[in-house]
PDB file of C-alpha atoms in Angstrom:
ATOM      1  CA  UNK A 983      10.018   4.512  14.091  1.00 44.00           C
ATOM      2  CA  UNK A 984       8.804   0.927  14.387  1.00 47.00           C
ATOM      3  CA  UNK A 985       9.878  -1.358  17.375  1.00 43.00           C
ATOM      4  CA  UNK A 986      11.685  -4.082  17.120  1.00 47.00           C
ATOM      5  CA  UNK A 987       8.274  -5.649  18.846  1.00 42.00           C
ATOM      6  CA  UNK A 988       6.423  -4.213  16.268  1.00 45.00           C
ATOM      7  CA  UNK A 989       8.226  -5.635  13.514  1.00 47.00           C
ATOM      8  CA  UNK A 990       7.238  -9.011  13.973  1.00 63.00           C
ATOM      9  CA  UNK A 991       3.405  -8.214  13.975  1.00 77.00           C
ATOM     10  CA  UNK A 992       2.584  -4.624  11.885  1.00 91.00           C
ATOM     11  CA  UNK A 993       0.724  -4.163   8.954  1.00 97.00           C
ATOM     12  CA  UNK A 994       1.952  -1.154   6.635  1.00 97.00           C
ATOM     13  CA  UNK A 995      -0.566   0.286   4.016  1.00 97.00           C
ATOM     14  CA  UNK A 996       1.567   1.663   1.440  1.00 96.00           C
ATOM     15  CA  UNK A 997       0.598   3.814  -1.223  1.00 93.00           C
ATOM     16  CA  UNK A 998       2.347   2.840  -4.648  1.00 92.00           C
ATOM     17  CA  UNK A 999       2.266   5.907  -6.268  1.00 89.00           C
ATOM     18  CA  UNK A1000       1.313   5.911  -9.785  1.00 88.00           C
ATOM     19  CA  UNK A1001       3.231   2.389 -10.131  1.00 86.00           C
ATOM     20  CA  UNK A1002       6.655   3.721 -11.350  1.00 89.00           C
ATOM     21  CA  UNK A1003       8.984   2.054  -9.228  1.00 92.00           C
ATOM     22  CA  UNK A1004      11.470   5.359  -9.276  1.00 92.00           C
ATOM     23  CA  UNK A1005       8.603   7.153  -7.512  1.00 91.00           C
ATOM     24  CA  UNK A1006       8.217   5.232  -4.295  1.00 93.00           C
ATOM     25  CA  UNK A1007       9.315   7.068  -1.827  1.00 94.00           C
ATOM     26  CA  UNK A1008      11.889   6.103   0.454  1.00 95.00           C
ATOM     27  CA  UNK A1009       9.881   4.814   3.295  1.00 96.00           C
ATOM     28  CA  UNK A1010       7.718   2.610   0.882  1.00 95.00           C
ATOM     29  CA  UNK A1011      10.950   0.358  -0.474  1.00 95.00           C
ATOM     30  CA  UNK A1012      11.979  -0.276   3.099  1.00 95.00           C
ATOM     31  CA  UNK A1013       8.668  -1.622   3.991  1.00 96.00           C
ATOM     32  CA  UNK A1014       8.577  -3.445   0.783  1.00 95.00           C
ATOM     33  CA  UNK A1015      11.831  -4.954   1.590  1.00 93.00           C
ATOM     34  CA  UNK A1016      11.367  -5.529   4.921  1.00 93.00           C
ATOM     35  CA  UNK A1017       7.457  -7.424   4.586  1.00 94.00           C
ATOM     36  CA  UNK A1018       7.004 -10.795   4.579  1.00 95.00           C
ATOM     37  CA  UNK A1019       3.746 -10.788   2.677  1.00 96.00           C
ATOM     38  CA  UNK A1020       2.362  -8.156   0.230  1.00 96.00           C
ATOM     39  CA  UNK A1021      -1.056  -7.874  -0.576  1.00 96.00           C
ATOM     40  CA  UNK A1022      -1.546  -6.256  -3.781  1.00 94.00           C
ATOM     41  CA  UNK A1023      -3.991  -4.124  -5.714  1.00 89.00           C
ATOM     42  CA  UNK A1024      -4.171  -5.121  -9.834  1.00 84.00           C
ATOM     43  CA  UNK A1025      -3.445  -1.620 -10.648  1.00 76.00           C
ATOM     44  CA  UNK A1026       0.080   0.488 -10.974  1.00 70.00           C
ATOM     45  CA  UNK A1027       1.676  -2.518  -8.608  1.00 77.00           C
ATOM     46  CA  UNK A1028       3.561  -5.118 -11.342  1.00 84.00           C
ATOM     47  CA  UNK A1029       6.721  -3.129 -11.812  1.00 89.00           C
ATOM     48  CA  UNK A1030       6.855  -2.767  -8.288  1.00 93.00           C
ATOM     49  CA  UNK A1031       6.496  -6.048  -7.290  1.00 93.00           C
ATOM     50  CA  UNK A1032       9.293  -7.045  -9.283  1.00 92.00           C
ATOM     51  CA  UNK A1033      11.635  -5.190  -6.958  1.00 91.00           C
ATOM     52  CA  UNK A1034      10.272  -7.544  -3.990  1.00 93.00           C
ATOM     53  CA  UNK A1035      13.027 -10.172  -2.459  1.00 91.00           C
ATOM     54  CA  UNK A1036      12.488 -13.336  -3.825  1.00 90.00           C
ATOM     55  CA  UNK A1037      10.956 -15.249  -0.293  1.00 92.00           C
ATOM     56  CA  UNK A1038       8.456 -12.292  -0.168  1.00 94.00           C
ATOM     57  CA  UNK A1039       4.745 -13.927  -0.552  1.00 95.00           C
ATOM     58  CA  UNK A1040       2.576 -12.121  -2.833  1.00 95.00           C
ATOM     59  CA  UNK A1041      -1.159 -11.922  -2.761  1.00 94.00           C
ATOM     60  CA  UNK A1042      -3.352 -10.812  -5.499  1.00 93.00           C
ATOM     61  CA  UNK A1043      -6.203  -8.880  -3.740  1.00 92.00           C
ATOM     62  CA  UNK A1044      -6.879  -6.775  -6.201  1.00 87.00           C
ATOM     63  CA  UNK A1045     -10.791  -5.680  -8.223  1.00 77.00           C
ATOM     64  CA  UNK A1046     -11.297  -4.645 -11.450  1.00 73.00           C
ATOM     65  CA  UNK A1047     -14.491  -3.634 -13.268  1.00 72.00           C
ATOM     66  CA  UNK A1048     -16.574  -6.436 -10.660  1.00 71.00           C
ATOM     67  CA  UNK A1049     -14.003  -8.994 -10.424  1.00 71.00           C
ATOM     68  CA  UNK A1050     -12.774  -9.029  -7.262  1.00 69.00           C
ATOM     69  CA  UNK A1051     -10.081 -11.204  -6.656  1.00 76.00           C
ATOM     70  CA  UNK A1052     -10.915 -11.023  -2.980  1.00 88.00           C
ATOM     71  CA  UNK A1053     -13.848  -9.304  -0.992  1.00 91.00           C
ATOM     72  CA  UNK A1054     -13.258  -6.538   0.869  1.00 92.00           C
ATOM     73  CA  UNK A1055     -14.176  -8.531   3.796  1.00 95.00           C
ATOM     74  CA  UNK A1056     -11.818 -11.038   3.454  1.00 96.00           C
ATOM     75  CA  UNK A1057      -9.107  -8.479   2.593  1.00 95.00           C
ATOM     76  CA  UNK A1058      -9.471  -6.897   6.441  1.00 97.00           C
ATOM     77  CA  UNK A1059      -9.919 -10.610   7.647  1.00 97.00           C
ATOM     78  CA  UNK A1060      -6.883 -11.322   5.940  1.00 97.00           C
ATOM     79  CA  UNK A1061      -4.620  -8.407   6.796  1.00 97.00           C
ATOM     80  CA  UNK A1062      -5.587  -8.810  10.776  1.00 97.00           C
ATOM     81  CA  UNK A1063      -4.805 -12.512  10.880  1.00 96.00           C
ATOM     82  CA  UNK A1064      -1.521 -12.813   8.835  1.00 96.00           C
ATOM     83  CA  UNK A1065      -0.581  -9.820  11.778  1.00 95.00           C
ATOM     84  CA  UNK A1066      -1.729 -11.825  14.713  1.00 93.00           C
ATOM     85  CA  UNK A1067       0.661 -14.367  13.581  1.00 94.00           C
ATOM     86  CA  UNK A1068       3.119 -12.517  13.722  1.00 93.00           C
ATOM     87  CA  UNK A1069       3.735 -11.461  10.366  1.00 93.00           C
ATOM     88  CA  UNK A1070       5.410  -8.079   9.030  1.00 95.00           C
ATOM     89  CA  UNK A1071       2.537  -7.460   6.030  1.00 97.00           C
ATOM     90  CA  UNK A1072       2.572  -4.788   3.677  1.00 97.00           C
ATOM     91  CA  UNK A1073      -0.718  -3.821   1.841  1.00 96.00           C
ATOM     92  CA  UNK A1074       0.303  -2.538  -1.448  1.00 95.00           C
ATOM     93  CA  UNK A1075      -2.608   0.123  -2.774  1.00 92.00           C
ATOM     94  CA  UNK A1076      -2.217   1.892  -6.396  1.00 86.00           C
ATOM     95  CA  UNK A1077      -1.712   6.180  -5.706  1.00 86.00           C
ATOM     96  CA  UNK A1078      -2.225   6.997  -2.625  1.00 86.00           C
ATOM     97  CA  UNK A1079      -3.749   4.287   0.083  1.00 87.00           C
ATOM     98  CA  UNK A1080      -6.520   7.599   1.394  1.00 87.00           C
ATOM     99  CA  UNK A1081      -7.665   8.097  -2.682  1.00 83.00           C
ATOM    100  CA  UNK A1082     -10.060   5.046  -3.573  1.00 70.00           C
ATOM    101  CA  UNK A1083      -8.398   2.884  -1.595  1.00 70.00           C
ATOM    102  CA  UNK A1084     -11.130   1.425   1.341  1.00 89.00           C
ATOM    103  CA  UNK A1085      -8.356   2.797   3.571  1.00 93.00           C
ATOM    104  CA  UNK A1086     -11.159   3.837   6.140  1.00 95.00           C
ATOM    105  CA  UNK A1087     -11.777   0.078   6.166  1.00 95.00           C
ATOM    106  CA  UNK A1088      -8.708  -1.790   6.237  1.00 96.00           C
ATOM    107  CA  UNK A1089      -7.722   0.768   9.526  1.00 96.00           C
ATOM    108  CA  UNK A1090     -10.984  -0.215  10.919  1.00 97.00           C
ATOM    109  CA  UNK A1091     -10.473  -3.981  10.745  1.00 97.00           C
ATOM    110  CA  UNK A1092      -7.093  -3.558  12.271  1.00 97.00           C
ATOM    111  CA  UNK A1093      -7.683  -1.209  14.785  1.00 96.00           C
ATOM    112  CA  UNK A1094     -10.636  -3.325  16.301  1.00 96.00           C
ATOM    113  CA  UNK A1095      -8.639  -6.108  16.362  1.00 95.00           C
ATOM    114  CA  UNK A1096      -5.518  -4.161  18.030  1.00 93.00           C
ATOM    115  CA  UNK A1097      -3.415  -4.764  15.396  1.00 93.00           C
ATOM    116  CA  UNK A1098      -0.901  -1.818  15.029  1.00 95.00           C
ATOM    117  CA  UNK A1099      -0.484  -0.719  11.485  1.00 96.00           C
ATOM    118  CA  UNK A1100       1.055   3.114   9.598  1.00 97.00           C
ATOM    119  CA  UNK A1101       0.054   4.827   6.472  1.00 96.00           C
ATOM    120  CA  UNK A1102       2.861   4.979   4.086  1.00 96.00           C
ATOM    121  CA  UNK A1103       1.087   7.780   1.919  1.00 93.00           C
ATOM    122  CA  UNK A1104       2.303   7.327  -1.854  1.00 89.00           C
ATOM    123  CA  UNK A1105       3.129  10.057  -4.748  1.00 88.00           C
ATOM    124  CA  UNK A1106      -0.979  11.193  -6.229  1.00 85.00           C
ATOM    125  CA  UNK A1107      -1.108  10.513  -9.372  1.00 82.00           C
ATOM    126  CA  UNK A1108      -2.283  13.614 -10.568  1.00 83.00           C
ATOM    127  CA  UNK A1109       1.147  15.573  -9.106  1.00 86.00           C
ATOM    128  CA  UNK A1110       3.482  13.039 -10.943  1.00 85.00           C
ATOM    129  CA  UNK A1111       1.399  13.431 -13.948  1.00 85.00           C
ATOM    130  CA  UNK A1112       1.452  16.916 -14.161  1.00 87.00           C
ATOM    131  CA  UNK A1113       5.398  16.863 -12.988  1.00 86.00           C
ATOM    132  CA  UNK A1114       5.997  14.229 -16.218  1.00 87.00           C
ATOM    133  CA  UNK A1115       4.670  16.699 -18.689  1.00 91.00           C
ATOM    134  CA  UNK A1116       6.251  20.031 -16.908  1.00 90.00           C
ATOM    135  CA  UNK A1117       3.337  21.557 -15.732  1.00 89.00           C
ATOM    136  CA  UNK A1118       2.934  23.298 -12.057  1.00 87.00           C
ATOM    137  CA  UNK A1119      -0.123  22.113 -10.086  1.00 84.00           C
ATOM    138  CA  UNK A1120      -0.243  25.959  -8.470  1.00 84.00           C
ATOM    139  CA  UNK A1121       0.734  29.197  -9.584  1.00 78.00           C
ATOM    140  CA  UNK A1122       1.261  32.534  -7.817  1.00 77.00           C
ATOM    141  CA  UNK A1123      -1.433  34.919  -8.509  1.00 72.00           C
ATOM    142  CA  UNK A1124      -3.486  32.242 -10.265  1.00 66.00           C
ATOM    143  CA  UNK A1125      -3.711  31.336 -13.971  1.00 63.00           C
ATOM    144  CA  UNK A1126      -4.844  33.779 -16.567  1.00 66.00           C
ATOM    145  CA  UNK A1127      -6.500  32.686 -19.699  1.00 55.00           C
TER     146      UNK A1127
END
């Protein structure tokens, strides 16, 4: 549970899921609703930023095929200093923030800079994929051909 001290300076990286809003979990939407700034990836994130309050700020940090709207760099800068002013900032990732995400990086950057942050893990892809078409991702006994 965050503290009410926390609240005013914490930075949530929270995994999208495969960018259906029904598939957020729970814990996502509330830190959705309760950030004052997202930053964004370009992928599986546009439905779901529809869903934000209107006064939430949104920041387009994400890369595609070598565009980058923002370096890396100034991602982590970015993410420490809106939280040492104080600011409740959510970091939006497509799937899962630990699967191609520079997750390992943006935890770096805060953590030097003794900013507390969570990991709001989000729905992989490949289960809600499989789960759309009504296939199991295991089976008891394995799979025969």
């Amino acid at each position: 549970m965050i503290s009410q001290v926390q609240k005013t300076s914490f930075v949530s990286l929270v995994g999208a899921g495969p960018g259906n809003p029904r598939l957020l979990t729970l814990r996502a939407m509330r830190r959705l609703k309760e950030g004052e700034i997202v930053l964004h990836d370009a992928l599986g994130t546009r439905e779901i930023l529809d869903l934000l309050p209107a006064p939430v700020r949104r920041v387009n940090v994400g890369k595609r095929a070598g565009r980058h709207a923002i370096p890396q760099e100034e991602i982590n800068r970015l993410l420490v200093n809106l939280a040492l002013r104080g600011r409740r900032v959510v970091r939006l990732k497509g799937d899962d923030p630990a699967i191609f995400g520079r997750l390992e990086e943006e935890m770096t950057a805060l953590a030097d800079a003794g900013t507390p942050y969570e990991i709001v893990p989000g729905i992989t892809t490949a289960s809600a994929a499989a789960a759309s078409v009504g296939l199991s991702l295991t089976m008891r006994g394995g799979y025969n051909s």
